Coordinates of C-alpha atoms and ligand atoms in Angstrom, one line a residue:
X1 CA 78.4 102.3 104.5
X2 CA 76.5 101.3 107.5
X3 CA 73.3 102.6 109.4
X4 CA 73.6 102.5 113.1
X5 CA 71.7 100.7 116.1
X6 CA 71.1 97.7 116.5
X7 CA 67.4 96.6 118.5
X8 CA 69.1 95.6 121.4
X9 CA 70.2 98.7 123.1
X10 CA 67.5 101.0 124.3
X11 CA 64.4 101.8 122.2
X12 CA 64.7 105.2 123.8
X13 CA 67.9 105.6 120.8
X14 CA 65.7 104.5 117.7
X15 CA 62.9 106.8 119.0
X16 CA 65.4 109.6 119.2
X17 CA 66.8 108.5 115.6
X18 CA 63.1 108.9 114.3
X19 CA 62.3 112.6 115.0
X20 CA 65.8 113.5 113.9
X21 CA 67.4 115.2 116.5
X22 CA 71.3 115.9 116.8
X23 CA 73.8 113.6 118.5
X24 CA 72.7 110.6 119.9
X25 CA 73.9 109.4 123.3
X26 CA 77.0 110.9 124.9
X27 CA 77.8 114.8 124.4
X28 CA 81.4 114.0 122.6
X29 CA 81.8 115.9 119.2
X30 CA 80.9 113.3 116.9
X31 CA 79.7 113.5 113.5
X32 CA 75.9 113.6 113.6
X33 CA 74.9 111.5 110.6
X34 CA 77.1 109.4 108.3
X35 CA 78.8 110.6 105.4
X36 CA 77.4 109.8 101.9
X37 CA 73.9 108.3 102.5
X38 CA 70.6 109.5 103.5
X39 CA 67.1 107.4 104.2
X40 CA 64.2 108.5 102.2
X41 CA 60.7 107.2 102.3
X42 CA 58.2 107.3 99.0
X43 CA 54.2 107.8 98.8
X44 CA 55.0 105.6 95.8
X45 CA 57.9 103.6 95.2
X46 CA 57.0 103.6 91.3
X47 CA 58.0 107.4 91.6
X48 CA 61.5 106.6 93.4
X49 CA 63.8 106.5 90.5
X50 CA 62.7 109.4 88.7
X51 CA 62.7 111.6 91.8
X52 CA 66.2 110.4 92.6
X53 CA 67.3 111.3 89.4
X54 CA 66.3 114.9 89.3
X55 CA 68.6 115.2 92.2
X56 CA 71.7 113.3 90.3
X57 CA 70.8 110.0 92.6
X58 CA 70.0 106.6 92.4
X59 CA 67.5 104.1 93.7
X60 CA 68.9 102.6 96.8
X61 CA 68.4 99.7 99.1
X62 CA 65.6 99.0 101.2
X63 CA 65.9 99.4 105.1
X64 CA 64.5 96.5 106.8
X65 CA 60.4 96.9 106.7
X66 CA 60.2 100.3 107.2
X67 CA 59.5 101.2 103.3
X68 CA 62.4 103.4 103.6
X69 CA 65.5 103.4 101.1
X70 CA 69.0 103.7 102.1
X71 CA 70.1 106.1 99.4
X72 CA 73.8 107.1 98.7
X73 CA 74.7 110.4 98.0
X74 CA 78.0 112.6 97.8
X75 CA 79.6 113.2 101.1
X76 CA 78.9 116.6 102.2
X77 CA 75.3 117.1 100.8
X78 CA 73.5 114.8 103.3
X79 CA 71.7 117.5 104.8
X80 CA 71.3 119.9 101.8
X81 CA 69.8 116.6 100.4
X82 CA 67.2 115.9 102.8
X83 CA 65.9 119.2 102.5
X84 CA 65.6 119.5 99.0
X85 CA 63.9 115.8 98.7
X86 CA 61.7 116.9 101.7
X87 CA 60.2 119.6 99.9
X88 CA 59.0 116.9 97.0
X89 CA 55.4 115.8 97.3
X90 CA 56.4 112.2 95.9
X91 CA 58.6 112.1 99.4
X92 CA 57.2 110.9 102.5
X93 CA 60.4 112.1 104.4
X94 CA 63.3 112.6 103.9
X95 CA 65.9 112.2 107.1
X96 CA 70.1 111.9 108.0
X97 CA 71.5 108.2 108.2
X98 CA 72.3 109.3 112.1
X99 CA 75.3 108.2 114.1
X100 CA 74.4 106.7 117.4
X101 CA 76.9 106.1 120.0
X102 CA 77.6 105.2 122.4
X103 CA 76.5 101.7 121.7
X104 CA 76.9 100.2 124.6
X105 CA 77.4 102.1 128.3
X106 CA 80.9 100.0 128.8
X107 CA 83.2 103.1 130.1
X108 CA 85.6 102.7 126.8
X109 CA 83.0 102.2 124.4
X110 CA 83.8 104.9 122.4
X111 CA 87.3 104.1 122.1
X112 CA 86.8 101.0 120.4
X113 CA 86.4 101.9 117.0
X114 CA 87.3 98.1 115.7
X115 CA 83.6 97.8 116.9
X116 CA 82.1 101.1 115.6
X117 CA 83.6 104.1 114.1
X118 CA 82.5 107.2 114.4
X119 CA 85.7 108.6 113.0
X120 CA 86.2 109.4 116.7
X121 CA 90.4 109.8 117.5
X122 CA 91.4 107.8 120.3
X123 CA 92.8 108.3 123.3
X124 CA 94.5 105.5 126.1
X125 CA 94.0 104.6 129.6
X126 CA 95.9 108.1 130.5
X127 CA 93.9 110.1 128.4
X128 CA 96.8 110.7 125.7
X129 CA 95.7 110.9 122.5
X130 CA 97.2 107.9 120.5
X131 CA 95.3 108.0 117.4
X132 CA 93.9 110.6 115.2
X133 CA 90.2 111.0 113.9
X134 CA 89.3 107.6 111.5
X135 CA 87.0 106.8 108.6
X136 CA 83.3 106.2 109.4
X137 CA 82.2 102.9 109.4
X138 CA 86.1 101.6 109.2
X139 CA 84.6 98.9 111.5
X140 CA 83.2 95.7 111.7
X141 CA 79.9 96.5 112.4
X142 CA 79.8 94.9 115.3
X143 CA 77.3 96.7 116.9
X144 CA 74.5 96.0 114.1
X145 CA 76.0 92.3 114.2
X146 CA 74.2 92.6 117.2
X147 CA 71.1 93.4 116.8
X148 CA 71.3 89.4 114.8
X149 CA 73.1 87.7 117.7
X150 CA 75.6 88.0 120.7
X151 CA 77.0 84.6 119.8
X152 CA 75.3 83.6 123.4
X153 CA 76.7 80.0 124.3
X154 CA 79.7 79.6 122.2
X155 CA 82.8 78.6 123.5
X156 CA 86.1 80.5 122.2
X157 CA 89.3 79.0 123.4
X158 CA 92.1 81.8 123.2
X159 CA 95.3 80.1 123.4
X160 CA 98.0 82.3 124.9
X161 CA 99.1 83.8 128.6
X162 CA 96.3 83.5 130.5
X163 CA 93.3 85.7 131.1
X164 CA 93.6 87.6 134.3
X165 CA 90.9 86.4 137.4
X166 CA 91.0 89.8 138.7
X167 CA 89.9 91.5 135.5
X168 CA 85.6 92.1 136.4
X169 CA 85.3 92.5 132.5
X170 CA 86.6 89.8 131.1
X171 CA 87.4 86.7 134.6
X172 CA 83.6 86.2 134.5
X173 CA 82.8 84.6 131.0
X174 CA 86.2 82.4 131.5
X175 CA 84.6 79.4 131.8
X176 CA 87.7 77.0 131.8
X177 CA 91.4 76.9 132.4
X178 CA 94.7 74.9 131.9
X179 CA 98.4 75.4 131.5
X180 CA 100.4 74.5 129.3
X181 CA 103.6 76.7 129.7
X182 CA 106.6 76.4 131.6
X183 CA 105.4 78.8 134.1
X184 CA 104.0 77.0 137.5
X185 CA 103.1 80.4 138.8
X186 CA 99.3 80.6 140.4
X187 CA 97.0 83.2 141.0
X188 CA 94.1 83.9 142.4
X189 CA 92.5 80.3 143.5
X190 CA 95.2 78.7 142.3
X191 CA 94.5 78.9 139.0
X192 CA 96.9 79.9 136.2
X193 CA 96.8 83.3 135.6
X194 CA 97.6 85.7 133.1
X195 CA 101.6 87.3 134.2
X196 CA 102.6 88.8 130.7
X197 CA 99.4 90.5 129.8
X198 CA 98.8 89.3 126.1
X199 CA 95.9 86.9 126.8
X200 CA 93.9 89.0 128.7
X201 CA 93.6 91.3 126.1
X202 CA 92.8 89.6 123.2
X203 CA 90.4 87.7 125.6
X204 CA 88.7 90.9 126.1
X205 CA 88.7 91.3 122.3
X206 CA 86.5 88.4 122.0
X207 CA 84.4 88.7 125.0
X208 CA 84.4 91.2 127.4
X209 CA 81.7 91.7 129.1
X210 CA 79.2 94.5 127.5
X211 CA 77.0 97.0 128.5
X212 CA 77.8 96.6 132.5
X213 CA 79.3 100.1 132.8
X214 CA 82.5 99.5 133.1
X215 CA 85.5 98.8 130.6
X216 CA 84.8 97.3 127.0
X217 CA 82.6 95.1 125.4
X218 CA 83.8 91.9 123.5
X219 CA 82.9 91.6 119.6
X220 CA 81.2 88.2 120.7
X221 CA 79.8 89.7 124.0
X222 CA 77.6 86.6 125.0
X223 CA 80.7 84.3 123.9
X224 CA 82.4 82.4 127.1
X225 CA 86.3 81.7 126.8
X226 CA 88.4 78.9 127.5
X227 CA 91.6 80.3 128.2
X228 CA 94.3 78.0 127.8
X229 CA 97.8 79.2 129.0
X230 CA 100.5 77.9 126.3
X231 CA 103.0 81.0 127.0
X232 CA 105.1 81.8 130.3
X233 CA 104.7 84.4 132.2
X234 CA 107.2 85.9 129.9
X235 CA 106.0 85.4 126.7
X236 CA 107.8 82.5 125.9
X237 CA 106.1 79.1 124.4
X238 CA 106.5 75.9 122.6
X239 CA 104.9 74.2 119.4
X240 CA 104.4 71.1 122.0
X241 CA 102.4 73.4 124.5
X242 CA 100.5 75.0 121.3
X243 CA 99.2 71.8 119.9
X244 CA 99.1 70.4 123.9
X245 CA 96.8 73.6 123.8
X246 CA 95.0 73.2 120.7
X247 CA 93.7 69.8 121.8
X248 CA 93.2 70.8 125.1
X249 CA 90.7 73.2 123.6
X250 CA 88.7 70.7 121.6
X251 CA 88.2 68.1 124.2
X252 CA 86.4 71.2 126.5
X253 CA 84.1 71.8 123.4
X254 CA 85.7 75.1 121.7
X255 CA 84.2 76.6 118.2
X256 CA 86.7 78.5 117.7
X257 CA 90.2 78.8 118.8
X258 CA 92.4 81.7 118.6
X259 CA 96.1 82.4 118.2
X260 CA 97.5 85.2 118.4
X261 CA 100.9 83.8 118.2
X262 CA 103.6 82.9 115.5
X263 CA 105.7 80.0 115.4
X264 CA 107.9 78.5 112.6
X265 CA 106.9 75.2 110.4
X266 CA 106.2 72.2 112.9
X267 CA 104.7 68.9 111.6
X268 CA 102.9 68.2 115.5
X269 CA 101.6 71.5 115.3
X270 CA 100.0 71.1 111.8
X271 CA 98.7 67.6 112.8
X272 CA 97.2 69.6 116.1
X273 CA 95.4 72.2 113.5
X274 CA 94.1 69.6 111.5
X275 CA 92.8 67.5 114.1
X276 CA 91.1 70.3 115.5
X277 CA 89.3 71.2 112.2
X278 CA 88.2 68.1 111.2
X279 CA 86.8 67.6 115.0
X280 CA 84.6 70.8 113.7
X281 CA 86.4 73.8 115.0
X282 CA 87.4 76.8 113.5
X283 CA 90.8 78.1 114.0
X284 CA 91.7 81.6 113.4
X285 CA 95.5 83.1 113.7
X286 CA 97.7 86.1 113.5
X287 CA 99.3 86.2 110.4
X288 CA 102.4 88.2 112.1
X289 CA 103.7 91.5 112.2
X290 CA 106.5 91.7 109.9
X291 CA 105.5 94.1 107.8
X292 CA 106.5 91.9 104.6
X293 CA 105.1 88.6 102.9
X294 CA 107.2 86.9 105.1
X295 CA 105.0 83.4 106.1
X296 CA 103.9 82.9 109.6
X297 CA 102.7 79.7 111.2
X298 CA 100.0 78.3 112.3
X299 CA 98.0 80.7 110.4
X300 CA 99.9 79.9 107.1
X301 CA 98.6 76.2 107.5
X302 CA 95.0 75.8 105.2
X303 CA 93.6 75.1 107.9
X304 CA 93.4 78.2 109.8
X305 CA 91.9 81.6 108.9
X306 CA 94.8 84.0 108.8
X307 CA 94.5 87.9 110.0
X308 CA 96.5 90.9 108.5
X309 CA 95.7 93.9 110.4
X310 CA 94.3 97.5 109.5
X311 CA 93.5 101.1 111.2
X312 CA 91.0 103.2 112.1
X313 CA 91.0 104.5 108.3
X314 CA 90.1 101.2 106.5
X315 CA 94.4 100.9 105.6
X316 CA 96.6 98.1 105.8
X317 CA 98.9 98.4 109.0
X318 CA 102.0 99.2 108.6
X319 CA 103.5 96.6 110.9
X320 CA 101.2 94.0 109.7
X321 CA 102.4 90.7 107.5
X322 CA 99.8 90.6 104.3
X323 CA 99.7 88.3 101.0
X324 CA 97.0 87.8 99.4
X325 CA 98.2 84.1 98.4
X326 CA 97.9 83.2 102.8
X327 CA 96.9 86.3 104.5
X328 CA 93.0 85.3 104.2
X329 CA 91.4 88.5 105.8
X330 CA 91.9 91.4 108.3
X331 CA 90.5 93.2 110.8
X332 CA 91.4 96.4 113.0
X333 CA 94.7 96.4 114.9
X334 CA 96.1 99.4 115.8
X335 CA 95.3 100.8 119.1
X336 CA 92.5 98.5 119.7
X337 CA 91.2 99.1 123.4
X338 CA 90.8 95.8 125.5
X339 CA 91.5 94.4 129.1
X340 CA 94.3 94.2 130.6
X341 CA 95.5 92.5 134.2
X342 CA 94.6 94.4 137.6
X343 CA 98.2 93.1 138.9
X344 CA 101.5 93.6 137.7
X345 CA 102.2 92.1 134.1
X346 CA 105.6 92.0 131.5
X347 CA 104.0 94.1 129.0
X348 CA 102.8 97.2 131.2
X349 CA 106.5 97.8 131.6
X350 CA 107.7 96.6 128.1
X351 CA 105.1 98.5 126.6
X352 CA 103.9 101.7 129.3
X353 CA 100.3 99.9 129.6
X354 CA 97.9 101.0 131.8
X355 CA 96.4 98.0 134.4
X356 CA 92.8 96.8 133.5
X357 CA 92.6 98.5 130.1
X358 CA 94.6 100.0 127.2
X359 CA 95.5 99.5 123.6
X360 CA 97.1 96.4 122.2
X361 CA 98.6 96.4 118.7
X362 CA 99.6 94.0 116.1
X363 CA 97.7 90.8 114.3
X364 CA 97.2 89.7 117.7
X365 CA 94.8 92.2 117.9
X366 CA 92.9 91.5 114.4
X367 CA 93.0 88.0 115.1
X368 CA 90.2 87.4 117.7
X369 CA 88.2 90.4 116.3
X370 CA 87.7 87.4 113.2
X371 CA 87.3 84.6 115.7
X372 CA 84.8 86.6 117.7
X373 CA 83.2 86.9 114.7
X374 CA 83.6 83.2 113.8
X375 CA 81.9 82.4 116.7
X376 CA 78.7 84.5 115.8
X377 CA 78.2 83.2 112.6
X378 CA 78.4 79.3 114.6
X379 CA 74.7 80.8 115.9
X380 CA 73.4 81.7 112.9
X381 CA 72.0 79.3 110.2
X382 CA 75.9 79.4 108.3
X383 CA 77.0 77.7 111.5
X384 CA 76.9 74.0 110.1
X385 CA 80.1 73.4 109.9
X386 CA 83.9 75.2 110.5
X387 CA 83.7 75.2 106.9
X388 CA 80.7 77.0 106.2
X389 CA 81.4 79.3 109.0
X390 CA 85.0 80.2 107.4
X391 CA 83.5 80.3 103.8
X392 CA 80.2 83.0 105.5
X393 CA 83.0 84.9 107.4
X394 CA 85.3 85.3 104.3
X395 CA 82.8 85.6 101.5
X396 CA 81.4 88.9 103.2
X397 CA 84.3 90.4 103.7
X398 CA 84.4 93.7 102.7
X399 CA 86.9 94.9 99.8
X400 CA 88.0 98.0 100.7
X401 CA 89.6 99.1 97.3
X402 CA 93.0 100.2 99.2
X403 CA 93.9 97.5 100.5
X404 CA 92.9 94.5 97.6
X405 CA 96.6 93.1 96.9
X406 CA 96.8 93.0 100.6
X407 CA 94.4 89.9 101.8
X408 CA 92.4 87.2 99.8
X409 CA 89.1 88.3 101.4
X410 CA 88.7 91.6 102.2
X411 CA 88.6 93.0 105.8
X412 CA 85.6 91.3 107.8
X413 CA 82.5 92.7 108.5
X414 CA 80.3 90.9 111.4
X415 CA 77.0 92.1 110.4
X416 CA 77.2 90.9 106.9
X417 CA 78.7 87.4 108.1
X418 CA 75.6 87.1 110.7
X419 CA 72.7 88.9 108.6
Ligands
CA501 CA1 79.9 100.6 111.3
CA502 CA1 82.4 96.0 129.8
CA503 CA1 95.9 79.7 106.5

C-alpha cells in the first residue's frame, strides 16, 4: 500500500507528481496511480471524517508534513474519487497516489520488481517474457527505503562463488576478497573470481551499483561487499570452508553476512554462526528450495534469519522451503534480475543465462534482498545491535494474508524497517 518516490531521485519527479500529470518517467504502459488509495488535503481537518464518510470512506494516514491524508479507497474508483471529493468545498485537493518509475536510470530498473512493483511483467536479458504482470506494491519498498538511507558504509559479506571483477555494476563496491574453496583458479589480478555465477548475482542483489545507467541497482545501493569465495567454480563447497568463510567475514568487519547456500547439521558450522553473532553480526540464509518443511542449515540455526521466497504477486513460491516454526521471513525470488559474470560461468549453460545480467531464482535470491535490508536498518537508530536489527527487520514485516502459515514474520518490507 505504498506511495512512490523517494527525495533522492530528481525533484523534477515530485514536481511532476504535484500537478498530476500521467505516467511518470519512462513511456512503458504502466499503471498511472496505485490501486486503492488516493491523497486528499482538508481546509479543515475537523471536517475530514465526515466528508469521508459521505463518500463510504475513512480517515486515513497523514503524508509526511504536507497536511495531506493517504486515504484508502476501493480499487477501481481512484479517479472517480478524486473528482467527486474535488468538487467538495471542505477539500483542498483531491489527487491519484501516482506511480513513478523508473526509480532509478540503471538500464533494468524496471525489471526489478523485488525493488518496486508496478505490476510491470518481466522480461530477461533476451527480451523473452518470463513473468507475467504482478501485484502493485508486491515489493519491498526499497525505493522509499531510500529516501531514509542507502545503507552508505556497511559492509555485507556474501559468502558463496565469488563476485565477478569484470562485472562494472557490481566489481566496484567489492571491497575485499578471499577463497575458501577448492578451486585455485584466478582471474582478473589474480584474484579469486566468480566461475559458477551464483555469487555475482546475489552480490548484485545486495549492492549493485545504482543509478549509473547501466544494469541494476542493489537493495543496499551505498552497501560495499566482501565477497568471500567458499564454493568451487562448480558449485561445490564444504561446512569447513563455510565457517572458514564465516569468520573470515567477521575479522574484515562484516554486518551482515549472507548465505545463500544449504548444508546439513554441522556442529563447526553452528559454532561459526554463533561466534559470528555474538561478535555483533547479523547473519541471514536461504532457507532452501524444497518446496516442503523440510529443515535447511545454517538458516535453521537461531541464529540466522531464515528466507522463504515469494513472487511478483505477494504468493509463496512454489519451489521455496517455508515453516512458520524456522522459516523467519521472505522476500521476492522468482525471476529476480541481478548481475551476472562478463566471462564464461557454469550456470549460463546449466541454466540459458545471459552474461552480465538475468534472473536468478530460488531462496538464494530472497536471501540477500533481507540482508541488504539488514544492513540498512545497521544505519538507522535500530542498528545497536544484530539483535535489534533482526527484531526492526522482522517486526515490520508485512503479513500478507496469503501467505501467514507460511513464515513467522511476514514478507519484509525495507522502508518500514528503516522509517
Ligand atoms: Ca512499493
Ligand atoms: Ca546499476
Ligand atoms: Ca534460523
Amino acid at each position: 500500500m505504498k506511495k512512490i518516490v523517494m527525495a533522492g531521485f530528481a525533484a523534477a519527479m515530485l514536481a511532476f507528481g504535484a500537478i498530476n500529470s500521467a505516467v511518470v518517467g519512462n513511456a512503458a504502459p504502466d499503471p498511472s496511480h496505485v490501486a486503492g488509495q488516493i491523497m486528499v488535503k482538508f481546509r479543515d481537518n475537523g471536517a475530514a471524517a465526515g466528508v469521508l464518510r459521505q463518500h463510504g470512506l475513512s480517515d486515513g494516514p497523514g503524508i509526511g508534513d504536507t497536511g495531506a491524508r493517504l486515504i484508502k479507497v476501493p480499487e477501481g474508483k481512484e479517479l472517480q474519487l478524486v473528482q467527486a471529493l474535488s468538487r467538495n468545498p471542505a477539500v483542498e485537493y483531491a489527487e491519484p497516489d501516482l506511480v513513478v518509475t523508473p526509480a532509478t536510470n540503471d538500464t533494468y530498473f524496471p525489471r526489478q520488481y523485488a525493488l518496486q512493483n508496478t505490476g510491470q511483467p518481466i522480461d530477461n536479458t533476451l527480451d523473452k517474457r518470463v513473468m507475467a504482470a504482478g501485484t502493485v506494491d508486491a515489493d519491498v519498498d526499497a525505493v522509499e527505503a531510500w529516501s531514509v538511507t542507502t545503507g552508505s558504509g556497511v559492509k555485507v559479506a556474501v559468502l558463496d562463488s565469488g563476485v565477478a571483477t569484470d562485472n562494472p555494476d557490481i566489481n566496484p563496491q567489492v571491497v575485499d576478497r578471499a577463497n575458501f574453496s577448492s578451486s585455485a583458479t584466478r582471474g582478473k589480478d589474480q584474484v579469486a573470481e566468480d566461475y559458477y555465477g551464483h555469487g555475482t548475482h546475489v552480490a548484485g542483489i545486495v549492492a549493485a551499483i545504482a543509478d549509473n545507467g547501466r544494469g541494476v541497482a542493489g537493495v543496499c545501493r551505498g552497501c560495499t561487499i566482501l565477497a568471500g569465495k567458499v564454493l568451487s567454480d562448480s558449485g561445490m563447497g564444504s561446512t569447513s570452508a563455510l565457517a572458514n568463510g564465516i569468520n573470515w567475514a567477521v575479522s574484515r568487519g562484516a554486518k551482515v553476512i549472507n548465505i545463500s547456500l544449504v548444508v546439513g547439521a554441522s556442529v563447526t558450522l553452528e559454532s561459526a554462526v554463533n561466534n559470528a553473532w555474538n561478535a555483533g553480526v547479523v547473519l541471514v540464509a536461504a532457507a532452501g528450495n524444497g518446496g516442503n518443511e523440510n529443515i535447511f542449515y545454517p538458516a535453521a540455526y537461531p541464529n540466522v534469519i531464515a528466507v522463504g521466497a515469494t513472487d511478483n504477486k505477494d504468493l509463496k513460491a512454489s519451489f521455496s522451503t517455508f515453516g512458520p516454526s524456522w522459516v523467519d521471513v521472505a522476500a521476492p525470488g522468482v525471476n529476480v534480475y541481478s548481475t551476472f559474470p562478463n566471462h564464461r560461468f557454469a550456470l549460463a549453460s546449466t541454466y540459458s543465462r545471459s552474461q552480465g545480467y538475468d534472473v536468478g531464482n530460488g531462496t538464494s535470491m530472497s536471501a540477500p534482498i533481507v540482508a541488504a535490508t539488514a544492513a540498512l536498518v545497521w544505519t538507522t537508530p535500530a542498528g545497536t545491535s544484530s539483535a535489534s536489527v533482526r527484531t526492526k527487520l522482522e517486526s515490520t514485516g508485512e503479513k500478507v494474508t496469503e501467505m501467514q502459515e507460511f513464515w513467522a514474520h511476514g514478507r519484509v518490507n525495507a522502508y518500514n524497517a528503516v522509517k
